[in-house]
Amino acid sequence: MKIRDLKAVIVDDAAVKSIHIKRALQFCGVENIVMFDHQEALWEYLETSEADLIVTDMHYPLAKGEKENEEAGFILLEKMKQREHPIPVIITALSTRFISSRASPINFTTVLCIQPGQNPDTLSSWIVFVLE
């Protein structure tokens, strides 16, 4: 599958960070990108649509109107492990210190450290590496 044909989903409640990730995906050539600010919307989307890649933050609401859940990213990973065909997940975080040890044993997961104002070219090169 060519990168431009991928269907990517971003799950992050921080609008600026979501846009930054979207731009990096577009820089890589991904054109079909959907964004959600809570996890419930992701699962509803996946009931009727397909995705080839999920880019998720670690802390965001599980449902609309709820407060941020610090375990949201890990909950997503656990649910994804239960799927017959897990979708590759890129976890974005300001620090990978506590995430890598919990996420690295999962073979469809990559952890990226996203810094505010990071050059989209740097982020894009990591995304291309993950997708290849």
N, CA, C and O atoms as a DFTB+ gen file, in Angstrom:
528 C
 N C O
     1  1       0.839      -1.184       0.000
     2  2       0.000       0.000       0.000
     3  2       0.884       1.247       0.000
     4  3       1.874       1.325       0.728
     5  1       0.516       2.193      -0.811
     6  2       1.253       3.453      -0.872
     7  2       0.828       4.358       0.283
     8  3      -0.318       4.317       0.730
     9  1       1.761       5.168       0.755
    10  2       1.486       6.045       1.890
    11  2       0.295       6.952       1.621
    12  3      -0.510       7.187       2.523
    13  1       0.165       7.458       0.424
    14  2      -0.945       8.379       0.144
    15  2      -2.305       7.689       0.217
    16  3      -3.330       8.362       0.328
    17  1      -2.329       6.347       0.157
    18  2      -3.576       5.598       0.239
    19  2      -3.957       5.221       1.670
    20  3      -5.042       4.688       1.904
    21  1      -3.072       5.494       2.622
    22  2      -3.349       5.160       4.022
    23  2      -4.516       5.970       4.575
    24  3      -4.741       7.117       4.191
    25  1      -5.242       5.344       5.480
    26  2      -6.277       6.035       6.238
    27  2      -5.748       6.170       7.658
    28  3      -5.598       5.174       8.367
    29  1      -5.468       7.392       8.069
    30  2      -4.889       7.649       9.385
    31  2      -5.909       8.304      10.303
    32  3      -6.736       9.107       9.870
    33  1      -5.833       7.940      11.587
    34  2      -6.701       8.528      12.602
    35  2      -5.812       9.121      13.691
    36  3      -4.885       8.471      14.173
    37  1      -6.106      10.355      14.068
    38  2      -5.402      11.027      15.158
    39  2      -6.373      11.126      16.331
    40  3      -7.499      11.596      16.169
    41  1      -5.938      10.684      17.517
    42  2      -6.756      10.810      18.727
    43  2      -5.964      11.636      19.730
    44  3      -4.992      11.159      20.316
    45  1      -6.391      12.879      19.918
    46  2      -5.691      13.791      20.817
    47  2      -6.618      14.963      21.115
    48  3      -7.222      15.513      20.195
    49  1      -6.741      15.350      22.359
    50  2      -7.628      16.455      22.710
    51  2      -6.942      17.819      22.621
    52  3      -7.592      18.843      22.831
    53  1      -5.665      17.851      22.320
    54  2      -4.935      19.111      22.156
    55  2      -4.957      19.495      20.676
    56  3      -4.257      18.893      19.862
    57  1      -5.752      20.486      20.341
    58  2      -5.958      20.862      18.941
    59  2      -4.654      21.231      18.232
    60  3      -4.434      20.821      17.092
    61  1      -3.798      21.992      18.888
    62  2      -2.545      22.417      18.256
    63  2      -1.670      21.205      17.947
    64  3      -1.096      21.110      16.862
    65  1      -1.568      20.285      18.894
    66  2      -0.760      19.083      18.677
    67  2      -1.355      18.222      17.562
    68  3      -0.619      17.685      16.735
    69  1      -2.689      18.090      17.537
    70  2      -3.348      17.319      16.473
    71  2      -3.049      17.893      15.095
    72  3      -2.776      17.156      14.148
    73  1      -3.103      19.198      14.996
    74  2      -2.817      19.854      13.715
    75  2      -1.356      19.638      13.330
    76  3      -1.045      19.418      12.160
    77  1      -0.467      19.701      14.309
    78  2       0.961      19.464      14.068
    79  2       1.177      18.046      13.527
    80  3       1.922      17.848      12.566
    81  1       0.525      17.073      14.146
    82  2       0.641      15.685      13.696
    83  2       0.016      15.517      12.310
    84  3       0.563      14.814      11.460
    85  1      -1.115      16.156      12.089
    86  2      -1.773      16.082      10.776
    87  2      -0.851      16.629       9.692
    88  3      -0.722      16.028       8.625
    89  1      -0.217      17.753       9.955
    90  2       0.710      18.340       8.974
    91  2       1.884      17.411       8.688
    92  3       2.325      17.288       7.546
    93  1       2.386      16.758       9.737
    94  2       3.493      15.810       9.543
    95  2       3.046      14.629       8.687
    96  3       3.786      14.182       7.810
    97  1       1.841      14.121       8.937
    98  2       1.307      13.030       8.112
    99  2       1.134      13.480       6.662
   100  3       1.469      12.745       5.733
   101  1       0.613      14.679       6.478
   102  2       0.449      15.217       5.128
   103  2       1.799      15.400       4.456
   104  3       1.930      15.142       3.260
   105  1       2.802      15.838       5.201
   106  2       4.150      15.996       4.676
   107  2       4.683      14.665       4.155
   108  3       5.439      14.627       3.184
   109  1       4.278      13.561       4.814
   110  2       4.677      12.213       4.390
   111  2       3.912      11.749       3.157
   112  3       4.321      10.808       2.477
   113  1       2.798      12.419       2.877
   114  2       1.983      12.020       1.735
   115  2       0.650      11.405       2.099
   116  3      -0.121      11.031       1.216
   117  1       0.364      11.293       3.393
   118  2      -0.930      10.755       3.817
   119  2      -1.989      11.822       3.577
   120  3      -1.857      12.957       4.034
   121  1      -3.045      11.445       2.853
   122  2      -4.087      12.409       2.502
   123  2      -5.381      12.192       3.279
   124  3      -6.102      13.151       3.556
   125  1      -5.683      10.945       3.632
   126  2      -6.935      10.622       4.297
   127  2      -6.707      10.567       5.809
   128  3      -6.251       9.557       6.345
   129  1      -7.033      11.674       6.486
   130  2      -6.765      11.802       7.923
   131  2      -8.038      12.236       8.641
   132  3      -8.688      13.203       8.243
   133  1      -8.384      11.517       9.694
   134  2      -9.533      11.847      10.525
   135  2      -9.010      12.150      11.921
   136  3      -8.079      11.496      12.391
   137  1      -9.609      13.145      12.594
   138  2      -9.145      13.518      13.928
   139  2     -10.293      13.449      14.928
   140  3     -11.412      13.876      14.643
   141  1      -9.993      12.901      16.112
   142  2     -10.959      12.831      17.200
   143  2     -10.314      13.340      18.480
   144  3      -9.103      13.221      18.665
   145  1     -11.144      13.916      19.374
   146  2     -10.601      14.423      20.631
   147  2     -10.943      13.538      21.829
   148  3     -10.637      13.893      22.967
   149  1     -11.576      12.387      21.580
   150  2     -11.830      11.418      22.637
   151  2     -11.918      10.016      22.037
   152  3     -12.203       9.850      20.851
   153  1     -11.670       9.019      22.874
   154  2     -11.541       7.647      22.403
   155  2     -12.854       7.026      21.929
   156  3     -12.859       6.238      20.984
   157  1     -13.948       7.372      22.570
   158  2     -15.241       6.811      22.181
   159  2     -15.530       7.075      20.698
   160  3     -16.071       6.216      20.002
   161  1     -15.163       8.272      20.222
   162  2     -15.371       8.608      18.813
   163  2     -14.542       7.707      17.900
   164  3     -14.991       7.350      16.811
   165  1     -13.344       7.338      18.331
   166  2     -12.498       6.429      17.551
   167  2     -13.185       5.086      17.370
   168  3     -13.277       4.579      16.252
   169  1     -13.672       4.501      18.476
   170  2     -14.294       3.175      18.391
   171  2     -15.579       3.215      17.566
   172  3     -15.880       2.266      16.842
   173  1     -16.335       4.303      17.669
   174  2     -17.536       4.449      16.833
   175  2     -17.144       4.516      15.357
   176  3     -17.791       3.901      14.509
   177  1     -16.102       5.249      15.062
   178  2     -15.609       5.363      13.689
   179  2     -15.189       3.994      13.147
   180  3     -15.514       3.645      12.012
   181  1     -14.467       3.225      13.960
   182  2     -13.955       1.928      13.510
   183  2     -15.046       0.872      13.345
   184  3     -14.811      -0.165      12.725
   185  1     -16.230       1.123      13.889
   186  2     -17.354       0.207      13.668
   187  2     -17.808       0.212      12.215
   188  3     -18.302      -0.797      11.711
   189  1     -17.643       1.343      11.544
   190  2     -18.149       1.473      10.172
   191  2     -17.060       1.811       9.149
   192  3     -17.306       1.770       7.943
   193  1     -15.873       2.140       9.624
   194  2     -14.805       2.559       8.724
   195  2     -13.519       1.820       9.080
   196  3     -13.396       1.232      10.154
   197  1     -12.577       1.864       8.164
   198  2     -11.288       1.219       8.397
   199  2     -10.211       2.271       8.587
   200  3     -10.349       3.414       8.151
   201  1      -9.153       1.869       9.237
   202  2      -7.986       2.728       9.419
   203  2      -6.743       1.872       9.267
   204  3      -6.749       0.690       9.612
   205  1      -5.675       2.470       8.750
   206  2      -4.410       1.777       8.575
   207  2      -3.388       2.191       9.622
   208  3      -2.376       1.516       9.813
   209  1      -3.656       3.304      10.300
   210  2      -2.720       3.842      11.282
   211  2      -3.484       4.698      12.279
   212  3      -4.372       5.462      11.900
   213  1      -3.135       4.566      13.559
   214  2      -3.687       5.429      14.599
   215  2      -2.516       6.148      15.253
   216  3      -1.533       5.520      15.649
   217  1      -2.626       7.462      15.364
   218  2      -1.643       8.266      16.092
   219  2      -2.381       8.809      17.308
   220  3      -3.358       9.545      17.170
   221  1      -1.915       8.446      18.494
   222  2      -2.639       8.806      19.711
   223  2      -1.749       9.455      20.752
   224  3      -0.560       9.157      20.864
   225  1      -2.348      10.333      21.495
   226  2      -1.724      10.894      22.683
   227  2      -1.938       9.873      23.807
   228  3      -2.598       8.856      23.594
   229  1      -1.404      10.124      24.966
   230  2      -1.599       9.228      26.102
   231  2      -2.693       9.711      27.042
   232  3      -3.350       8.896      27.690
   233  1      -2.901      11.017      27.129
   234  2      -3.858      11.583      28.084
   235  2      -4.920      12.370      27.332
   236  3      -4.628      13.410      26.742
   237  1      -6.134      11.880      27.352
   238  2      -7.269      12.569      26.734
   239  2      -8.545      11.926      27.256
   240  3      -8.481      10.859      27.867
   241  1      -9.697      12.539      27.037
   242  2     -10.949      11.963      27.537
   243  2     -11.306      10.653      26.825
   244  3     -11.030      10.483      25.638
   245  1     -11.917       9.745      27.563
   246  2     -12.396       8.511      26.956
   247  2     -13.705       8.755      26.211
   248  3     -13.988       8.089      25.215
   249  1     -14.509       9.712      26.695
   250  2     -15.781      10.042      26.042
   251  2     -15.959      11.554      26.044
   252  3     -15.350      12.268      26.841
   253  1     -16.804      12.022      25.139
   254  2     -17.071      13.457      25.028
   255  2     -17.610      13.989      26.357
   256  3     -18.496      13.385      26.963
   257  1     -17.076      15.105      26.795
   258  2     -17.528      15.739      28.019
   259  2     -16.840      15.241      29.276
   260  3     -17.011      15.826      30.345
   261  1     -16.062      14.168      29.167
   262  2     -15.337      13.666      30.334
   263  2     -14.017      14.407      30.485
   264  3     -13.525      15.037      29.548
   265  1     -13.453      14.318      31.690
   266  2     -12.145      14.931      31.907
   267  2     -11.054      14.021      31.345
   268  3     -11.296      12.855      31.033
   269  1      -9.867      14.573      31.225
   270  2      -8.721      13.836      30.691
   271  2      -8.441      12.590      31.525
   272  3      -8.469      12.637      32.755
   273  1      -8.172      11.484      30.853
   274  2      -7.851      10.224      31.516
   275  2      -6.380       9.916      31.241
   276  3      -5.981       9.786      30.084
   277  1      -5.583       9.802      32.281
   278  2      -4.148       9.574      32.118
   279  2      -3.816       8.189      31.570
   280  3      -2.684       7.949      31.151
   281  1      -4.776       7.287      31.568
   282  2      -4.565       5.929      31.069
   283  2      -5.165       5.723      29.675
   284  3      -5.147       4.602      29.167
   285  1      -5.689       6.765      29.053
   286  2      -6.406       6.626      27.787
   287  2      -5.595       5.922      26.709
   288  3      -6.114       5.040      26.026
   289  1      -4.346       6.294      26.548
   290  2      -3.501       5.659      25.535
   291  2      -3.305       4.179      25.795
   292  3      -3.334       3.370      24.867
   293  1      -3.106       3.824      27.058
   294  2      -2.930       2.412      27.399
   295  2      -4.233       1.634      27.239
   296  3      -4.214       0.464      26.854
   297  1      -5.360       2.273      27.530
   298  2      -6.666       1.631      27.321
   299  2      -6.857       1.346      25.838
   300  3      -7.333       0.273      25.467
   301  1      -6.489       2.301      24.987
   302  2      -6.570       2.096      23.539
   303  2      -5.714       0.900      23.129
   304  3      -6.164       0.050      22.360
   305  1      -4.491       0.828      23.634
   306  2      -3.593      -0.272      23.281
   307  2      -4.154      -1.620      23.722
   308  3      -4.068      -2.603      22.985
   309  1      -4.729      -1.667      24.922
   310  2      -5.304      -2.926      25.404
   311  2      -6.466      -3.372      24.526
   312  3      -6.577      -4.552      24.194
   313  1      -7.325      -2.441      24.153
   314  2      -8.451      -2.781      23.266
   315  2      -7.939      -3.205      21.895
   316  3      -8.487      -4.118      21.277
   317  1      -6.897      -2.544      21.425
   318  2      -6.349      -2.873      20.107
   319  2      -5.759      -4.282      20.112
   320  3      -5.872      -4.996      19.116
   321  1      -5.134      -4.691      21.209
   322  2      -4.566      -6.035      21.306
   323  2      -5.645      -7.104      21.165
   324  3      -5.361      -8.217      20.722
   325  1      -6.872      -6.776      21.536
   326  2      -7.967      -7.742      21.484
   327  2      -8.571      -7.890      20.087
   328  3      -9.327      -8.828      19.832
   329  1      -8.243      -6.978      19.195
   330  2      -8.778      -7.049      17.832
   331  2      -8.109      -8.175      17.052
   332  3      -6.944      -8.502      17.277
   333  1      -8.870      -8.760      16.130
   334  2      -8.317      -9.821      15.292
   335  2      -7.151      -9.305      14.458
   336  3      -6.138      -9.989      14.310
   337  1      -7.293      -8.102      13.915
   338  2      -6.234      -7.471      13.117
   339  2      -5.941      -6.100      13.715
   340  3      -6.561      -5.110      13.326
   341  1      -4.997      -6.031      14.660
   342  2      -4.682      -4.744      15.285
   343  2      -4.178      -3.724      14.257
   344  3      -3.474      -4.068      13.308
   345  1      -4.548      -2.497      14.468
   346  2      -4.106      -1.388      13.626
   347  2      -2.817      -0.847      14.237
   348  3      -2.748      -0.677      15.454
   349  1      -1.788      -0.571      13.423
   350  2      -0.556       0.022      13.976
   351  2      -0.850       1.334      14.711
   352  3      -1.648       2.153      14.256
   353  1      -0.193       1.510      15.845
   354  2      -0.416       2.682      16.691
   355  2       0.906       3.396      16.909
   356  3       1.912       2.773      17.250
   357  1       0.898       4.698      16.710
   358  2       2.018       5.555      17.085
   359  2       1.560       6.359      18.292
   360  3       0.571       7.088      18.223
   361  1       2.280       6.223      19.396
   362  2       1.969       6.983      20.606
   363  2       2.833       8.238      20.602
   364  3       4.053       8.163      20.452
   365  1       2.202       9.375      20.766
   366  2       2.952      10.625      20.846
   367  2       2.892      11.133      22.279
   368  3       1.846      11.084      22.926
   369  1       4.011      11.616      22.759
   370  2       4.070      12.110      24.129
   371  2       5.207      13.109      24.246
   372  3       6.147      13.093      23.451
   373  1       5.114      13.970      25.237
   374  2       6.190      14.926      25.480
   375  2       7.406      14.229      26.070
   376  3       8.532      14.706      25.932
   377  1       7.176      13.105      26.725
   378  2       8.264      12.326      27.302
   379  2       7.940      10.847      27.164
   380  3       6.805      10.436      27.406
   381  1       8.907      10.057      26.783
   382  2       8.682       8.627      26.631
   383  2       9.110       7.843      27.873
   384  3       9.079       6.612      27.867
   385  1       9.499       8.527      28.908
   386  2      10.079       7.906      30.097
   387  2       9.221       6.780      30.685
   388  3       9.731       5.694      30.960
   389  1       7.930       7.031      30.878
   390  2       7.076       6.026      31.508
   391  2       6.277       5.223      30.494
   392  3       5.655       4.222      30.848
   393  1       6.287       5.640      29.268
   394  2       5.453       4.999      28.256
   395  2       6.142       3.802      27.625
   396  3       5.525       2.749      27.465
   397  1       7.392       3.946      27.269
   398  2       8.095       2.906      26.523
   399  2       8.041       1.546      27.193
   400  3       7.843       0.537      26.517
   401  1       8.209       1.497      28.491
   402  2       8.240       0.201      29.176
   403  2       6.895      -0.505      29.121
   404  3       6.853      -1.735      29.101
   405  1       5.800       0.237      29.096
   406  2       4.474      -0.383      29.043
   407  2       4.030      -0.656      27.618
   408  3       3.270      -1.595      27.383
   409  1       4.484       0.138      26.665
   410  2       4.007       0.008      25.287
   411  2       4.935      -0.809      24.403
   412  3       4.469      -1.425      23.445
   413  1       6.221      -0.836      24.686
   414  2       7.171      -1.489      23.793
   415  2       6.952      -2.983      23.599
   416  3       7.290      -3.493      22.531
   417  1       6.403      -3.721      24.575
   418  2       6.187      -5.141      24.322
   419  2       5.078      -5.421      23.299
   420  3       4.906      -6.560      22.866
   421  1       4.337      -4.397      22.920
   422  2       3.233      -4.583      21.988
   423  2       3.773      -4.384      20.583
   424  3       4.276      -3.309      20.256
   425  1       3.674      -5.411      19.752
   426  2       4.378      -5.397      18.463
   427  2       3.802      -4.451      17.416
   428  3       4.433      -4.259      16.377
   429  1       2.653      -3.860      17.635
   430  2       2.100      -2.942      16.641
   431  2       2.188      -1.492      17.109
   432  3       1.495      -0.622      16.580
   433  1       3.040      -1.233      18.100
   434  2       3.114       0.086      18.713
   435  2       4.501       0.703      18.560
   436  3       5.515       0.017      18.681
   437  1       4.530       2.002      18.295
   438  2       5.764       2.773      18.273
   439  2       5.551       3.994      19.154
   440  3       4.487       4.611      19.102
   441  1       6.532       4.348      19.954
   442  2       6.442       5.514      20.829
   443  2       7.328       6.614      20.273
   444  3       8.528       6.415      20.085
   445  1       6.738       7.781      20.009
   446  2       7.489       8.938      19.529
   447  2       7.377      10.060      20.550
   448  3       6.311      10.291      21.120
   449  1       8.465      10.741      20.770
   450  2       8.470      11.894      21.656
   451  2       8.241      13.146      20.806
   452  3       9.066      13.481      19.956
   453  1       7.138      13.823      21.034
   454  2       6.780      15.016      20.266
   455  2       7.030      16.242      21.135
   456  3       6.433      16.380      22.203
   457  1       7.886      17.111      20.694
   458  2       8.177      18.333      21.430
   459  2       7.436      19.501      20.784
   460  3       7.318      19.552      19.560
   461  1       6.933      20.444      21.591
   462  2       6.267      21.610      21.024
   463  2       7.180      22.332      20.044
   464  3       8.346      22.583      20.349
   465  1       6.662      22.662      18.881
   466  2       7.428      23.385      17.870
   467  2       8.409      22.521      17.106
   468  3       9.253      23.037      16.373
   469  1       8.306      21.196      17.270
   470  2       9.232      20.293      16.580
   471  2       9.064      20.438      15.069
   472  3       7.951      20.595      14.568
   473  1      10.173      20.382      14.361
   474  2      10.170      20.477      12.911
   475  2       9.349      19.328      12.322
   476  3       9.622      18.168      12.629
   477  1       8.340      19.626      11.475
   478  2       7.525      18.566      10.901
   479  2       8.336      17.574      10.076
   480  3       7.943      16.415       9.941
   481  1       9.465      18.018       9.524
   482  2      10.312      17.127       8.746
   483  2      10.872      16.011       9.629
   484  3      10.945      14.859       9.201
   485  1      11.266      16.347      10.857
   486  2      11.784      15.347      11.794
   487  2      10.698      14.349      12.156
   488  3      10.925      13.139      12.120
   489  1       9.523      14.848      12.504
   490  2       8.393      13.984      12.840
   491  2       8.003      13.127      11.642
   492  3       7.722      11.938      11.794
   493  1       7.984      13.715      10.471
   494  2       7.620      12.986       9.256
   495  2       8.575      11.839       8.977
   496  3       8.148      10.760       8.565
   497  1       9.860      12.062       9.199
   498  2      10.823      10.987       8.934
   499  2      10.574       9.799       9.865
   500  3      10.741       8.651       9.455
   501  1      10.175      10.063      11.115
   502  2       9.833       8.982      12.035
   503  2       8.576       8.254      11.562
   504  3       8.510       7.026      11.614
   505  1       7.593       9.001      11.107
   506  2       6.341       8.388      10.641
   507  2       6.612       7.494       9.432
   508  3       6.097       6.378       9.361
   509  1       7.410       7.969       8.490
   510  2       7.753       7.151       7.320
   511  2       8.470       5.884       7.762
   512  3       8.191       4.806       7.238
   513  1       9.391       5.996       8.717
   514  2      10.118       4.839       9.233
   515  2       9.138       3.807       9.810
   516  3       9.284       2.609       9.570
   517  1       8.145       4.276      10.568
   518  2       7.155       3.385      11.193
   519  2       6.300       2.709      10.130
   520  3       5.973       1.529      10.255
   521  1       5.944       3.433       9.106
   522  2       5.041       2.909       8.084
   523  2       5.709       1.925       7.121
   524  3       5.026       1.138       6.467
   525  1       7.022       1.968       7.034
   526  2       7.707       1.104       6.066
   527  2       7.907      -0.299       6.564
   528  3       8.469      -1.132       5.853
